[in-house]
Short mmCIF file of C-alpha atoms and ligand atoms in Angstrom, two decimals:
data_model
loop_
_atom_site.label_atom_id
_atom_site.label_comp_id
_atom_site.label_asym_id
_atom_site.label_seq_id
_atom_site.Cartn_x
_atom_site.Cartn_y
_atom_site.Cartn_z
CA MET A 1 -86.52 107.93 337.81
CA ALA A 2 -89.87 107.32 335.60
CA TYR A 3 -89.56 108.30 331.99
CA HIS A 4 -92.18 110.75 330.73
CA GLY A 5 -91.41 111.69 327.19
CA LEU A 6 -89.21 114.42 325.61
CA LEU A 7 -91.19 117.47 326.29
CA HIS A 8 -90.75 116.62 329.93
CA LYS A 9 -87.30 115.44 329.82
CA TYR A 10 -85.99 118.37 327.35
CA GLY A 11 -88.99 120.79 327.24
CA SER A 12 -87.22 123.59 328.86
CA LEU A 13 -84.42 123.52 325.93
CA LEU A 14 -87.38 123.51 323.15
CA ASP A 15 -88.66 126.95 321.66
CA LEU A 16 -92.55 125.76 322.27
CA PRO A 17 -95.26 128.44 323.02
CA THR A 18 -96.50 128.39 326.69
CA HIS A 19 -100.04 127.30 325.29
CA THR A 20 -98.44 123.77 324.48
CA ARG A 21 -100.39 120.91 326.12
CA PRO A 22 -98.04 117.74 325.79
CA VAL A 23 -99.20 114.85 324.17
CA SER A 24 -96.81 112.07 324.60
CA LEU A 25 -96.22 108.38 323.95
CA LEU A 26 -93.01 108.16 325.90
CA GLU A 27 -91.06 108.73 322.72
CA GLY A 28 -87.32 109.46 322.39
CA ASP A 29 -84.64 107.44 324.78
CA THR A 30 -83.71 105.50 322.31
CA PRO A 31 -80.66 103.20 322.37
CA LEU A 32 -77.12 104.22 320.89
CA ILE A 33 -75.89 100.71 320.01
CA PRO A 34 -72.24 99.87 319.55
CA ALA A 35 -71.74 98.19 316.10
CA LEU A 36 -68.24 96.63 316.49
CA ASN A 37 -69.06 94.14 313.79
CA LEU A 38 -70.04 96.50 310.89
CA ALA A 39 -67.02 98.72 311.88
CA ARG A 40 -64.79 95.93 311.63
CA GLU A 41 -66.51 95.14 308.21
CA MET A 42 -65.48 98.58 306.97
CA GLY A 43 -62.08 98.29 307.89
CA GLY A 44 -61.95 99.08 312.03
CA GLY A 45 -59.95 101.57 313.66
CA PHE A 46 -62.81 103.57 314.61
CA GLU A 47 -65.93 103.34 316.94
CA LEU A 48 -69.29 103.32 315.38
CA PHE A 49 -72.55 103.74 317.18
CA ILE A 50 -76.09 103.12 315.80
CA LYS A 51 -78.64 105.36 317.09
CA PHE A 52 -81.58 103.10 316.37
CA GLU A 53 -84.71 105.61 316.00
CA GLY A 54 -86.96 102.55 314.99
CA LEU A 55 -87.68 102.05 318.04
CA ASN A 56 -89.83 104.91 318.69
CA PRO A 57 -93.59 104.41 319.59
CA THR A 58 -94.57 104.40 315.77
CA GLY A 59 -91.55 102.78 314.55
CA SER A 60 -89.68 106.05 313.18
CA PHE A 61 -87.66 109.28 314.24
CA LYS A 62 -90.85 111.21 313.25
CA ASP A 63 -92.39 110.89 317.01
CA ARG A 64 -89.87 113.33 318.29
CA GLY A 65 -90.92 116.23 316.17
CA MET A 66 -94.65 114.94 316.33
CA THR A 67 -94.67 115.31 319.94
CA ALA A 68 -94.07 118.87 319.85
CA ALA A 69 -96.20 119.92 316.86
CA VAL A 70 -99.38 118.13 318.23
CA SER A 71 -99.00 119.26 321.24
CA GLU A 72 -98.47 122.83 320.44
CA ALA A 73 -101.59 122.37 318.19
CA LEU A 74 -103.69 120.92 320.83
CA GLY A 75 -102.75 123.59 323.34
CA ARG A 76 -103.73 126.47 320.39
CA GLY A 77 -107.17 124.67 320.14
CA ALA A 78 -106.75 122.82 316.67
CA THR A 79 -109.02 120.33 315.86
CA THR A 80 -107.63 118.84 312.87
CA VAL A 81 -103.81 118.12 311.69
CA ILE A 82 -102.55 117.46 308.26
CA CYS A 83 -99.67 116.16 306.51
CA ALA A 84 -98.13 114.95 303.28
CA SER A 85 -95.96 112.10 303.79
CA THR A 86 -93.78 108.98 302.59
CA GLY A 87 -95.46 107.29 305.06
CA ASN A 88 -93.60 107.67 308.45
CA THR A 89 -94.93 111.09 309.20
CA ALA A 90 -98.22 110.06 308.31
CA ALA A 91 -98.14 107.03 311.02
CA SER A 92 -96.79 109.26 313.46
CA ALA A 93 -99.05 112.07 312.95
CA ALA A 94 -102.09 109.95 313.05
CA ALA A 95 -100.75 108.13 316.26
CA TYR A 96 -100.25 111.45 318.27
CA ALA A 97 -103.56 113.07 316.65
CA ALA A 98 -105.44 109.76 318.01
CA ARG A 99 -103.94 110.62 321.50
CA ALA A 100 -104.81 114.07 321.60
CA GLY A 101 -108.30 113.44 320.24
CA LEU A 102 -107.82 115.27 316.98
CA LYS A 103 -108.72 114.59 313.45
CA SER A 104 -105.94 113.80 311.41
CA ILE A 105 -105.59 113.76 307.36
CA VAL A 106 -102.56 112.12 305.58
CA LEU A 107 -101.49 112.78 301.82
CA ILE A 108 -99.44 109.97 300.40
CA PRO A 109 -97.99 109.48 297.01
CA GLN A 110 -100.13 106.72 295.54
CA GLY A 111 -98.67 103.43 295.54
CA LYS A 112 -95.21 104.65 296.90
CA VAL A 113 -95.81 104.06 300.40
CA ALA A 114 -94.67 101.14 302.11
CA ALA A 115 -97.20 98.52 303.54
CA GLY A 116 -96.32 99.00 307.53
CA LYS A 117 -96.71 102.61 307.23
CA LEU A 118 -100.01 102.97 305.12
CA ALA A 119 -101.26 100.48 307.81
CA GLY A 120 -100.33 102.29 310.87
CA ALA A 121 -101.99 105.28 309.60
CA LEU A 122 -105.23 103.58 308.92
CA ALA A 123 -104.94 101.73 312.30
CA TYR A 124 -104.53 105.06 314.16
CA GLY A 125 -107.74 106.41 312.53
CA ALA A 126 -106.14 108.96 310.01
CA GLN A 127 -108.13 109.81 306.66
CA VAL A 128 -105.73 108.68 304.14
CA ILE A 129 -105.95 110.47 300.67
CA GLN A 130 -103.75 109.20 298.03
CA VAL A 131 -102.40 111.89 295.59
CA ASP A 132 -102.00 110.79 291.97
CA GLY A 133 -98.48 112.45 291.86
CA SER A 134 -95.36 112.67 294.11
CA PHE A 135 -94.71 113.50 297.63
CA ASP A 136 -93.50 116.83 296.36
CA ASP A 137 -97.14 117.58 294.80
CA ALA A 138 -98.73 116.45 297.93
CA LEU A 139 -96.57 118.91 300.13
CA SER A 140 -97.52 121.45 297.80
CA LEU A 141 -101.16 121.01 298.46
CA VAL A 142 -101.04 120.53 302.23
CA ALA A 143 -99.42 123.87 302.54
CA LEU A 144 -102.18 125.37 299.98
CA ILE A 145 -105.05 123.86 302.35
CA SER A 146 -103.50 124.74 305.58
CA GLU A 147 -103.44 128.28 304.58
CA LYS A 148 -106.80 128.39 303.38
CA HIS A 149 -108.59 126.47 306.28
CA SER A 150 -107.90 126.05 309.91
CA ILE A 151 -106.20 122.84 309.67
CA CYS A 152 -102.92 122.62 311.37
CA LEU A 153 -99.77 121.59 309.32
CA VAL A 154 -97.70 119.24 311.04
CA ASN A 155 -94.81 118.48 308.05
CA SER A 156 -91.54 119.77 309.23
CA ILE A 157 -91.93 123.16 307.84
CA ASN A 158 -93.68 123.60 311.02
CA PRO A 159 -90.87 124.88 313.64
CA TYR A 160 -92.14 122.59 316.32
CA ARG A 161 -91.30 119.59 314.51
CA ILE A 162 -87.87 120.97 314.29
CA GLU A 163 -87.83 121.89 318.02
CA GLY A 164 -88.77 118.37 319.10
CA GLN A 165 -86.62 116.65 316.45
CA LYS A 166 -83.51 118.66 318.41
CA THR A 167 -83.81 115.98 321.42
CA ALA A 168 -82.02 113.26 319.32
CA ALA A 169 -79.00 115.41 319.45
CA PHE A 170 -79.12 115.93 322.99
CA GLU A 171 -79.54 112.25 323.92
CA ILE A 172 -76.43 111.42 321.72
CA CYS A 173 -74.35 113.95 323.57
CA ASP A 174 -75.77 112.94 326.90
CA THR A 175 -74.85 109.37 326.20
CA LEU A 176 -71.52 109.91 324.82
CA GLY A 177 -70.63 112.74 327.14
CA SER A 178 -69.82 114.95 323.79
CA ALA A 179 -70.76 115.11 320.43
CA PRO A 180 -69.33 112.49 317.83
CA ASP A 181 -66.91 113.32 315.34
CA TRP A 182 -69.31 112.35 312.40
CA LEU A 183 -72.97 112.06 312.26
CA CYS A 184 -74.45 110.29 309.14
CA LEU A 185 -77.82 110.27 308.57
CA PRO A 186 -80.46 109.73 305.52
CA VAL A 187 -81.87 113.22 303.91
CA GLY A 188 -85.51 113.48 302.37
CA ASN A 189 -86.95 116.39 302.89
CA ALA A 190 -84.28 117.70 305.01
CA GLY A 191 -86.02 118.14 308.60
CA ASN A 192 -83.99 115.97 310.40
CA ILE A 193 -80.45 117.30 309.49
CA THR A 194 -81.82 120.46 310.10
CA SER A 195 -82.84 119.60 313.48
CA TYR A 196 -79.83 117.54 314.74
CA TRP A 197 -77.37 120.55 313.59
CA ALA A 198 -79.64 122.98 315.69
CA GLY A 199 -79.53 120.74 318.43
CA PHE A 200 -75.73 120.12 318.51
CA LYS A 201 -75.28 123.79 318.27
CA GLN A 202 -77.42 124.42 321.29
CA TYR A 203 -76.12 121.61 323.10
CA ASP A 204 -72.30 122.98 322.50
CA GLU A 205 -73.17 126.57 323.49
CA LEU A 206 -75.04 125.34 326.91
CA LYS A 207 -72.55 122.46 327.84
CA SER A 208 -69.53 122.72 325.48
CA THR A 209 -70.21 119.30 324.21
CA GLY A 210 -68.36 120.24 320.91
CA LEU A 211 -69.69 119.73 316.99
CA PRO A 212 -70.09 116.90 314.56
CA ARG A 213 -69.33 116.92 311.05
CA VAL A 214 -72.23 115.89 309.43
CA LEU A 215 -72.61 113.46 306.54
CA GLY A 216 -75.79 113.56 304.71
CA VAL A 217 -76.86 110.89 302.27
CA GLN A 218 -79.56 111.17 299.78
CA ALA A 219 -80.90 108.18 297.24
CA ALA A 220 -79.23 108.74 294.10
CA GLY A 221 -82.24 108.64 292.18
CA ALA A 222 -83.53 111.66 294.58
CA ALA A 223 -80.74 113.70 295.41
CA PRO A 224 -81.38 117.29 294.58
CA LEU A 225 -78.90 118.46 296.93
CA VAL A 226 -76.11 116.66 295.41
CA LEU A 227 -77.27 117.73 292.09
CA GLY A 228 -77.97 121.10 292.85
CA HIS A 229 -81.51 121.35 291.45
CA PRO A 230 -84.75 119.99 292.10
CA VAL A 231 -85.61 116.41 290.82
CA ASP A 232 -88.98 116.18 288.86
CA ARG A 233 -89.57 112.76 288.94
CA PRO A 234 -87.46 111.25 291.93
CA GLU A 235 -87.01 107.41 291.88
CA THR A 236 -85.60 105.06 294.68
CA VAL A 237 -86.05 101.64 296.60
CA ALA A 238 -85.80 103.90 299.60
CA THR A 239 -89.45 105.58 299.34
CA ALA A 240 -89.36 107.43 302.65
CA ILE A 241 -86.78 109.65 301.03
CA CYS A 242 -87.93 109.69 297.60
CA ILE A 243 -88.44 113.35 297.55
CA GLY A 244 -87.44 115.78 294.94
CA ARG A 245 -87.55 119.13 296.41
CA PRO A 246 -86.48 119.14 300.08
CA ALA A 247 -88.55 121.79 301.97
CA ARG A 248 -85.45 122.33 304.42
CA GLY A 249 -82.93 121.89 301.32
CA GLU A 250 -80.99 125.21 302.21
CA GLN A 251 -80.63 124.44 305.65
CA ALA A 252 -79.43 121.22 304.95
CA LEU A 253 -76.93 122.24 302.83
CA GLN A 254 -75.94 124.94 305.34
CA ALA A 255 -75.38 122.05 307.92
CA ALA A 256 -73.25 120.25 305.80
CA GLU A 257 -71.23 123.43 305.20
CA GLU A 258 -71.01 124.82 308.46
CA SER A 259 -70.01 121.66 310.04
CA ARG A 260 -67.39 120.99 307.33
CA GLY A 261 -69.45 117.85 306.45
CA ARG A 262 -71.21 117.09 303.01
CA ILE A 263 -74.08 115.80 301.32
CA ILE A 264 -73.77 112.81 299.14
CA ALA A 265 -75.89 110.18 297.12
CA ALA A 266 -76.16 106.48 297.58
CA THR A 267 -77.28 103.99 294.91
CA ASP A 268 -80.25 101.98 295.66
CA GLU A 269 -77.72 98.52 295.65
CA GLN A 270 -75.68 100.46 298.22
CA ILE A 271 -78.79 100.98 300.22
CA LEU A 272 -80.12 97.65 300.06
CA ASP A 273 -76.63 96.06 300.45
CA MET A 274 -76.25 97.97 303.60
CA GLN A 275 -79.62 97.24 305.10
CA ARG A 276 -78.55 93.34 304.48
CA THR A 277 -75.33 93.83 306.40
CA LEU A 278 -76.79 95.74 309.01
CA ALA A 279 -79.30 93.24 310.02
CA ARG A 280 -76.87 90.25 309.34
CA LEU A 281 -73.90 91.55 311.32
CA GLU A 282 -75.60 93.29 313.87
CA GLY A 283 -79.07 92.12 314.33
CA ILE A 284 -80.44 95.57 313.66
CA TRP A 285 -83.20 95.77 310.79
CA VAL A 286 -83.87 98.90 309.45
CA GLU A 287 -85.92 100.03 306.62
CA PRO A 288 -84.08 100.79 303.32
CA ALA A 289 -84.03 104.90 303.72
CA SER A 290 -82.62 104.50 307.15
CA ALA A 291 -79.56 102.60 305.74
CA ALA A 292 -78.71 105.27 303.57
CA GLY A 293 -76.47 106.95 305.95
CA LEU A 294 -74.26 104.33 306.89
CA ALA A 295 -74.16 103.01 303.05
CA GLY A 296 -72.85 106.79 302.16
CA LEU A 297 -70.07 106.34 305.24
CA ALA A 298 -69.23 102.79 303.92
CA ALA A 299 -68.57 104.04 300.51
CA GLU A 300 -66.79 107.36 301.72
CA VAL A 301 -64.52 105.30 304.01
CA GLY A 302 -63.79 102.44 301.11
CA ALA A 303 -62.88 105.09 298.97
CA ALA A 304 -60.96 106.71 301.59
CA ARG A 305 -62.83 110.03 301.29
CA LEU A 306 -63.09 110.09 304.88
CA GLU A 307 -60.64 109.87 307.66
CA VAL A 308 -62.00 107.50 310.35
CA ARG A 309 -59.25 106.55 312.21
CA ALA A 310 -59.80 106.85 316.08
CA LYS A 311 -63.01 108.70 315.43
CA ARG A 312 -66.13 108.26 317.21
CA ILE A 313 -69.10 108.00 314.74
CA VAL A 314 -72.91 107.90 315.11
CA ALA A 315 -75.02 106.62 312.34
CA VAL A 316 -78.71 107.54 312.63
CA CYS A 317 -81.06 104.79 311.53
CA THR A 318 -84.28 106.47 311.36
CA GLY A 319 -87.03 103.96 310.69
CA HIS A 320 -87.75 99.92 311.40
CA GLY A 321 -87.39 97.39 309.04
CA LEU A 322 -90.83 96.15 310.13
CA LYS A 323 -92.29 99.22 308.05
CA ASP A 324 -91.27 97.61 304.92
CA PRO A 325 -91.18 93.75 304.87
CA ASP A 326 -91.83 93.27 301.33
CA ILE A 327 -88.48 94.67 300.44
CA VAL A 328 -86.69 91.65 301.80
CA THR A 329 -89.31 88.81 301.14
CA ARG A 330 -90.26 89.75 297.59
CA GLU A 331 -86.30 89.23 296.62
CA MET A 332 -85.89 85.93 298.55
CA SER A 333 -87.48 82.61 297.41
CA SER A 334 -90.01 81.37 300.16
CA PRO A 335 -88.71 79.19 302.80
CA LYS A 336 -88.56 75.39 302.23
CA ILE A 337 -91.40 73.32 303.59
CA VAL A 338 -90.70 69.94 305.07
CA PRO A 339 -93.30 67.42 306.26
CA PRO A 340 -93.69 67.27 310.24
CA LYS A 341 -91.03 64.45 310.61
CA LEU A 342 -87.56 64.36 312.37
CA ASP A 343 -85.40 62.88 309.46
CA ALA A 344 -87.07 65.50 306.97
CA LEU A 345 -86.15 68.39 309.17
CA GLU A 346 -82.54 66.74 309.67
CA GLU A 347 -82.11 66.65 305.74
CA ALA A 348 -83.28 70.04 305.48
CA ILE A 349 -80.88 71.68 307.99
CA LEU A 350 -77.79 69.30 308.38
C1 LIG B 1 -87.08 106.42 307.73
O1 LIG B 1 -92.47 110.34 306.37
O2 LIG B 1 -90.37 112.58 304.57
O3 LIG B 1 -84.68 114.37 305.63
O4 LIG B 1 -93.10 111.84 304.85
O5 LIG B 1 -89.16 108.24 306.85
O6 LIG B 1 -86.13 114.84 307.85
O7 LIG B 1 -87.21 114.15 305.60
C2 LIG B 1 -90.02 110.78 305.69
C3 LIG B 1 -88.40 110.84 305.74
C4 LIG B 1 -85.20 109.27 306.74
C5 LIG B 1 -85.84 111.77 305.79
N1 LIG B 1 -85.62 108.31 306.89
O8 LIG B 1 -85.90 112.59 306.83
C6 LIG B 1 -92.12 111.12 305.74
C7 LIG B 1 -90.68 111.54 305.50
C8 LIG B 1 -87.15 107.68 307.02
C9 LIG B 1 -87.78 108.49 306.75
C10 LIG B 1 -86.47 110.34 306.34
C11 LIG B 1 -87.39 109.98 306.06
P1 LIG B 1 -86.08 114.30 306.48
#
């Protein structure tokens, strides 16, 4: 059967107003890839799957919530959408707004957004404003301006973002036949973890698919939910999750507690190490933030803080490696140059 996108497939399970007018890029339906090599590297004895959300139309998981939020905004008669973003929300909002014929404005923290994300937002025609401040400053600003003017806010404070994002949990259950034992994922502004938990609970009530325990992972330099207080100057190489005051922090903590899971922090070194390992062992290249969930999992398993024997684990990889190519190339010396001669090539590679 032809695929018509998430609102078509799961719309009846999402709490969206009747005025909603679907705007879709055929997002979702992302693969759940078995990661045998990585599971073995972590010690083996369990099943590990990667939900590769970087394969969505704009290269990140944000497209799931954005199809819902922009569809609702269009149906309501909005003409302009706005968001604050560490990059992926910006690119997604810009793409869906373009498709809907809406104007999009995105606020990004100056100098802290990966090249592929900024380029995306510009390519899709967004008006991009850099804020001389953090993501959290930008989020406060868009909240204020959308209250004062008729501009639709499409950050995950917007409830329809959460509705659309729940579909990732539905897909995992549909593919596996039940919820996994553990779900691990990166946590920034905490919309995604909130949505997964809501989605799993809804599906369990409907289809008795069970509930996973949730392991949320923040970057150590931006870990307000681990520290128990906001972080005024968050710092991490995983720019996507460089967030000090998560809008849905309370709900993230609730998801961890209700699921008998937890929220932990991974260092930048652990995150970059996992990004490399995942690419080299599995052929799956994700952006740094997207490796945080797996980095946290590896640390917990390695320290025997998490019992994984015979368990089924799903790791959510939220964004594609192509979003942030600099992080890889800047650490490496540039590839060797040879003259166009066979003997020179032989000498270089054999
Ligand atoms: C790749 O784009 O907040 O905990 O403004 O881009 O739901 O915020 C991005 C977040 C994880 C964290 N992985 O998700 C934004 C933004 C990637 C991300 C997260 C983000 P949330």
